[in-house]
């Protein structure tokens, strides 16, 4: 899959123009978007139902697979409120993966994570990026250079550079 964005603009109610005619072509895999700063099993099951996975057996299999993939299986009976920041991030990814999407957008996904959780989460995103388009929106340059094969830099609501992080 490839995502094409043409002339995307966004102006907030207070008049701030966040995006001004942004156009990008984003290939399958991890794509970095750099710019300045400006659960439990039952919860996952509920989201699966909301995303249209109605069959109970199919839903159970999907939830179990995602709990394993996001390394949350051991915490499956724990209340979501007791999850650490990293666990909440991984739970969010599990919810996003329900229904096999072709596009996932994550905004500042490693903010507030300790180094171990950060690495675990980045590994998970990299694994997911092998099959779908993942847009990583962040101000952390290292996250983009470590994970993304392509990127864009946005400043003042406009794309000021595109290419590979090594460039």
PDB file of C-alpha atoms in Angstrom:
ATOM      1  CA  UNK A   1       0.000   0.000   0.000  1.00  0.00           C
ATOM      2  CA  UNK A   2       1.041   3.566  -0.568  1.00  0.00           C
ATOM      3  CA  UNK A   3      -0.558   6.648   0.972  1.00  0.00           C
ATOM      4  CA  UNK A   4      -0.816   9.802  -1.111  1.00  0.00           C
ATOM      5  CA  UNK A   5      -1.652  13.119   0.541  1.00  0.00           C
ATOM      6  CA  UNK A   6      -2.406  16.082  -1.700  1.00  0.00           C
ATOM      7  CA  UNK A   7      -2.741  19.698  -0.591  1.00  0.00           C
ATOM      8  CA  UNK A   8      -3.738  18.890   3.003  1.00  0.00           C
ATOM      9  CA  UNK A   9      -4.426  21.951   5.133  1.00  0.00           C
ATOM     10  CA  UNK A  10      -5.586  22.258   8.728  1.00  0.00           C
ATOM     11  CA  UNK A  11      -6.544  25.445  10.535  1.00  0.00           C
ATOM     12  CA  UNK A  12      -7.688  25.303  14.156  1.00  0.00           C
ATOM     13  CA  UNK A  13     -10.641  27.292  15.483  1.00  0.00           C
ATOM     14  CA  UNK A  14      -8.239  29.782  17.088  1.00  0.00           C
ATOM     15  CA  UNK A  15      -6.834  30.596  13.635  1.00  0.00           C
ATOM     16  CA  UNK A  16      -3.565  28.677  13.947  1.00  0.00           C
ATOM     17  CA  UNK A  17      -2.721  27.036  10.631  1.00  0.00           C
ATOM     18  CA  UNK A  18      -1.079  23.713  11.472  1.00  0.00           C
ATOM     19  CA  UNK A  19      -0.789  22.426   7.895  1.00  0.00           C
ATOM     20  CA  UNK A  20      -0.631  24.451   4.713  1.00  0.00           C
ATOM     21  CA  UNK A  21      -1.019  22.544   1.445  1.00  0.00           C
ATOM     22  CA  UNK A  22       1.001  19.502   2.517  1.00  0.00           C
ATOM     23  CA  UNK A  23       1.546  16.887  -0.208  1.00  0.00           C
ATOM     24  CA  UNK A  24       3.370  13.612   0.449  1.00  0.00           C
ATOM     25  CA  UNK A  25       3.603  10.101  -0.938  1.00  0.00           C
ATOM     26  CA  UNK A  26       4.212   7.604   1.848  1.00  0.00           C
ATOM     27  CA  UNK A  27       5.276   4.041   0.982  1.00  0.00           C
ATOM     28  CA  UNK A  28       4.588   0.926   3.018  1.00  0.00           C
ATOM     29  CA  UNK A  29       6.737   0.794   6.158  1.00  0.00           C
ATOM     30  CA  UNK A  30       7.868   3.282   8.760  1.00  0.00           C
ATOM     31  CA  UNK A  31       7.634   6.949   7.777  1.00  0.00           C
ATOM     32  CA  UNK A  32       8.917   9.665  10.076  1.00  0.00           C
ATOM     33  CA  UNK A  33       7.207  13.006  10.397  1.00  0.00           C
ATOM     34  CA  UNK A  34       9.510  15.359  12.296  1.00  0.00           C
ATOM     35  CA  UNK A  35       8.458  18.709  13.643  1.00  0.00           C
ATOM     36  CA  UNK A  36       8.719  20.899  16.716  1.00  0.00           C
ATOM     37  CA  UNK A  37       6.540  20.401  19.778  1.00  0.00           C
ATOM     38  CA  UNK A  38       3.566  22.772  19.284  1.00  0.00           C
ATOM     39  CA  UNK A  39      -5.847  -2.672  29.620  1.00  0.00           C
ATOM     40  CA  UNK A  40      -7.020  -5.215  29.955  1.00  0.00           C
ATOM     41  CA  UNK A  41      -8.272  -8.000  27.752  1.00  0.00           C
ATOM     42  CA  UNK A  42     -11.907  -7.004  28.221  1.00  0.00           C
ATOM     43  CA  UNK A  43     -11.189  -3.470  27.029  1.00  0.00           C
ATOM     44  CA  UNK A  44      -9.440  -4.853  23.969  1.00  0.00           C
ATOM     45  CA  UNK A  45     -12.363  -7.207  23.413  1.00  0.00           C
ATOM     46  CA  UNK A  46     -14.732  -4.219  23.609  1.00  0.00           C
ATOM     47  CA  UNK A  47     -12.694  -2.335  21.013  1.00  0.00           C
ATOM     48  CA  UNK A  48     -12.661  -5.425  18.794  1.00  0.00           C
ATOM     49  CA  UNK A  49     -16.439  -5.475  18.939  1.00  0.00           C
ATOM     50  CA  UNK A  50     -16.605  -1.751  18.150  1.00  0.00           C
ATOM     51  CA  UNK A  51     -14.329  -2.300  15.147  1.00  0.00           C
ATOM     52  CA  UNK A  52     -16.729  -4.851  13.698  1.00  0.00           C
ATOM     53  CA  UNK A  53     -15.275  -8.167  14.868  1.00  0.00           C
ATOM     54  CA  UNK A  54     -18.632  -9.585  15.953  1.00  0.00           C
ATOM     55  CA  UNK A  55     -17.946 -13.317  16.082  1.00  0.00           C
ATOM     56  CA  UNK A  56     -16.967 -14.158  19.675  1.00  0.00           C
ATOM     57  CA  UNK A  57     -14.470 -16.871  18.753  1.00  0.00           C
ATOM     58  CA  UNK A  58     -12.828 -14.723  16.080  1.00  0.00           C
ATOM     59  CA  UNK A  59     -12.674 -11.806  18.530  1.00  0.00           C
ATOM     60  CA  UNK A  60     -11.067 -13.993  21.214  1.00  0.00           C
ATOM     61  CA  UNK A  61      -8.405 -15.224  18.785  1.00  0.00           C
ATOM     62  CA  UNK A  62      -7.674 -11.690  17.562  1.00  0.00           C
ATOM     63  CA  UNK A  63      -7.389 -10.323  21.102  1.00  0.00           C
ATOM     64  CA  UNK A  64      -5.118 -13.151  22.250  1.00  0.00           C
ATOM     65  CA  UNK A  65      -2.840 -12.737  19.221  1.00  0.00           C
ATOM     66  CA  UNK A  66      -2.567  -8.978  19.794  1.00  0.00           C
ATOM     67  CA  UNK A  67      -1.859  -9.405  23.506  1.00  0.00           C
ATOM     68  CA  UNK A  68       1.033 -11.697  22.590  1.00  0.00           C
ATOM     69  CA  UNK A  69       2.267  -9.415  19.786  1.00  0.00           C
ATOM     70  CA  UNK A  70       2.278  -6.350  22.060  1.00  0.00           C
ATOM     71  CA  UNK A  71       3.816  -8.268  24.978  1.00  0.00           C
ATOM     72  CA  UNK A  72       0.752  -7.729  27.187  1.00  0.00           C
ATOM     73  CA  UNK A  73      -0.268 -11.368  27.623  1.00  0.00           C
ATOM     74  CA  UNK A  74       1.134 -11.592  31.160  1.00  0.00           C
ATOM     75  CA  UNK A  75      -0.855  -8.482  32.150  1.00  0.00           C
ATOM     76  CA  UNK A  76      -4.106  -9.507  30.447  1.00  0.00           C
ATOM     77  CA  UNK A  77      -6.046  -9.762  33.728  1.00  0.00           C
ATOM     78  CA  UNK A  78      -4.636  -6.549  35.157  1.00  0.00           C
ATOM     79  CA  UNK A  79      -6.848  -3.458  35.259  1.00  0.00           C
ATOM     80  CA  UNK A  80      -5.940  -1.022  32.475  1.00  0.00           C
ATOM     81  CA  UNK A  81      -5.596   1.736  35.085  1.00  0.00           C
ATOM     82  CA  UNK A  82      -2.686  -0.184  36.599  1.00  0.00           C
ATOM     83  CA  UNK A  83      -0.730  -0.299  33.343  1.00  0.00           C
ATOM     84  CA  UNK A  84       2.576   1.564  33.082  1.00  0.00           C
ATOM     85  CA  UNK A  85       3.050   4.226  30.412  1.00  0.00           C
ATOM     86  CA  UNK A  86       4.718   1.744  28.086  1.00  0.00           C
ATOM     87  CA  UNK A  87       1.971  -0.805  28.608  1.00  0.00           C
ATOM     88  CA  UNK A  88      -0.639   1.842  27.776  1.00  0.00           C
ATOM     89  CA  UNK A  89       1.233   2.717  24.594  1.00  0.00           C
ATOM     90  CA  UNK A  90       1.337  -0.951  23.591  1.00  0.00           C
ATOM     91  CA  UNK A  91      -2.346  -1.320  24.442  1.00  0.00           C
ATOM     92  CA  UNK A  92      -3.071   1.625  22.136  1.00  0.00           C
ATOM     93  CA  UNK A  93      -1.183  -0.111  19.340  1.00  0.00           C
ATOM     94  CA  UNK A  94      -3.142  -3.319  19.994  1.00  0.00           C
ATOM     95  CA  UNK A  95      -6.397  -1.358  19.662  1.00  0.00           C
ATOM     96  CA  UNK A  96      -5.116   0.283  16.475  1.00  0.00           C
ATOM     97  CA  UNK A  97      -4.264  -3.119  14.984  1.00  0.00           C
ATOM     98  CA  UNK A  98      -7.753  -4.547  15.475  1.00  0.00           C
ATOM     99  CA  UNK A  99      -9.396  -5.055  12.111  1.00  0.00           C
ATOM    100  CA  UNK A 100      -6.071  -5.229  10.221  1.00  0.00           C
ATOM    101  CA  UNK A 101      -5.695  -1.563   9.200  1.00  0.00           C
ATOM    102  CA  UNK A 102      -3.431  -0.555   6.322  1.00  0.00           C
ATOM    103  CA  UNK A 103      -2.456   2.736   8.000  1.00  0.00           C
ATOM    104  CA  UNK A 104      -1.448   3.535  11.577  1.00  0.00           C
ATOM    105  CA  UNK A 105      -0.520   7.026  12.773  1.00  0.00           C
ATOM    106  CA  UNK A 106       1.290   7.383  16.097  1.00  0.00           C
ATOM    107  CA  UNK A 107       1.928  10.782  17.687  1.00  0.00           C
ATOM    108  CA  UNK A 108       4.914  11.109  20.046  1.00  0.00           C
ATOM    109  CA  UNK A 109       4.677   7.401  20.926  1.00  0.00           C
ATOM    110  CA  UNK A 110       7.801   7.245  23.084  1.00  0.00           C
ATOM    111  CA  UNK A 111       7.158  10.349  25.185  1.00  0.00           C
ATOM    112  CA  UNK A 112       7.476   9.520  28.864  1.00  0.00           C
ATOM    113  CA  UNK A 113       8.755   5.971  28.361  1.00  0.00           C
ATOM    114  CA  UNK A 114      11.819   4.643  30.150  1.00  0.00           C
ATOM    115  CA  UNK A 115      14.655   3.414  27.875  1.00  0.00           C
ATOM    116  CA  UNK A 116      13.630  -0.256  28.074  1.00  0.00           C
ATOM    117  CA  UNK A 117       9.971   0.456  27.256  1.00  0.00           C
ATOM    118  CA  UNK A 118      11.034   2.897  24.530  1.00  0.00           C
ATOM    119  CA  UNK A 119      13.157   0.240  22.814  1.00  0.00           C
ATOM    120  CA  UNK A 120      10.442  -2.399  23.185  1.00  0.00           C
ATOM    121  CA  UNK A 121       7.842  -0.034  21.730  1.00  0.00           C
ATOM    122  CA  UNK A 122      10.057   1.006  18.815  1.00  0.00           C
ATOM    123  CA  UNK A 123      10.739  -2.664  18.033  1.00  0.00           C
ATOM    124  CA  UNK A 124       6.979  -3.291  17.972  1.00  0.00           C
ATOM    125  CA  UNK A 125       6.393  -0.357  15.605  1.00  0.00           C
ATOM    126  CA  UNK A 126       9.175  -1.585  13.344  1.00  0.00           C
ATOM    127  CA  UNK A 127       7.610  -5.052  13.223  1.00  0.00           C
ATOM    128  CA  UNK A 128       4.193  -3.586  12.413  1.00  0.00           C
ATOM    129  CA  UNK A 129       5.749  -1.387   9.721  1.00  0.00           C
ATOM    130  CA  UNK A 130       6.720  -4.456   7.724  1.00  0.00           C
ATOM    131  CA  UNK A 131       3.066  -4.938   6.731  1.00  0.00           C
ATOM    132  CA  UNK A 132       1.354  -1.536   6.880  1.00  0.00           C
ATOM    133  CA  UNK A 133       2.070   2.169   6.518  1.00  0.00           C
ATOM    134  CA  UNK A 134       3.090   3.562   9.913  1.00  0.00           C
ATOM    135  CA  UNK A 135       3.438   7.325  10.242  1.00  0.00           C
ATOM    136  CA  UNK A 136       5.585   8.242  13.232  1.00  0.00           C
ATOM    137  CA  UNK A 137       4.931  11.862  14.187  1.00  0.00           C
ATOM    138  CA  UNK A 138       7.558  13.092  16.629  1.00  0.00           C
ATOM    139  CA  UNK A 139      10.129  15.729  17.507  1.00  0.00           C
ATOM    140  CA  UNK A 140      12.633  13.049  18.594  1.00  0.00           C
ATOM    141  CA  UNK A 141      15.153  12.825  15.753  1.00  0.00           C
ATOM    142  CA  UNK A 142      16.635   9.544  17.039  1.00  0.00           C
ATOM    143  CA  UNK A 143      13.276   7.754  16.773  1.00  0.00           C
ATOM    144  CA  UNK A 144      13.049   8.665  13.091  1.00  0.00           C
ATOM    145  CA  UNK A 145      16.679   7.905  12.252  1.00  0.00           C
ATOM    146  CA  UNK A 146      16.526   4.511  13.996  1.00  0.00           C
ATOM    147  CA  UNK A 147      13.213   3.333  12.546  1.00  0.00           C
ATOM    148  CA  UNK A 148      12.186   5.106   9.395  1.00  0.00           C
ATOM    149  CA  UNK A 149      13.343   4.522   5.853  1.00  0.00           C
ATOM    150  CA  UNK A 150      11.667   7.736   4.659  1.00  0.00           C
ATOM    151  CA  UNK A 151      10.715  10.981   6.345  1.00  0.00           C
ATOM    152  CA  UNK A 152       9.479  14.530   5.992  1.00  0.00           C
ATOM    153  CA  UNK A 153      10.246  17.608   8.068  1.00  0.00           C
ATOM    154  CA  UNK A 154       7.381  19.989   8.704  1.00  0.00           C
ATOM    155  CA  UNK A 155       7.902  23.547   9.907  1.00  0.00           C
ATOM    156  CA  UNK A 156       5.444  26.398   9.828  1.00  0.00           C
ATOM    157  CA  UNK A 157       2.759  24.056   8.540  1.00  0.00           C
ATOM    158  CA  UNK A 158       4.686  23.166   5.391  1.00  0.00           C
ATOM    159  CA  UNK A 159       6.911  20.308   4.284  1.00  0.00           C
ATOM    160  CA  UNK A 160      10.410  21.783   4.172  1.00  0.00           C
ATOM    161  CA  UNK A 161      12.303  18.565   3.368  1.00  0.00           C
ATOM    162  CA  UNK A 162      11.679  14.947   2.411  1.00  0.00           C
ATOM    163  CA  UNK A 163      14.006  12.021   1.968  1.00  0.00           C
ATOM    164  CA  UNK A 164      15.795   9.334   3.897  1.00  0.00           C
ATOM    165  CA  UNK A 165      16.949  10.047   7.464  1.00  0.00           C
ATOM    166  CA  UNK A 166      20.602   9.452   6.499  1.00  0.00           C
ATOM    167  CA  UNK A 167      20.391  12.351   4.027  1.00  0.00           C
TER     168      UNK A 167
END
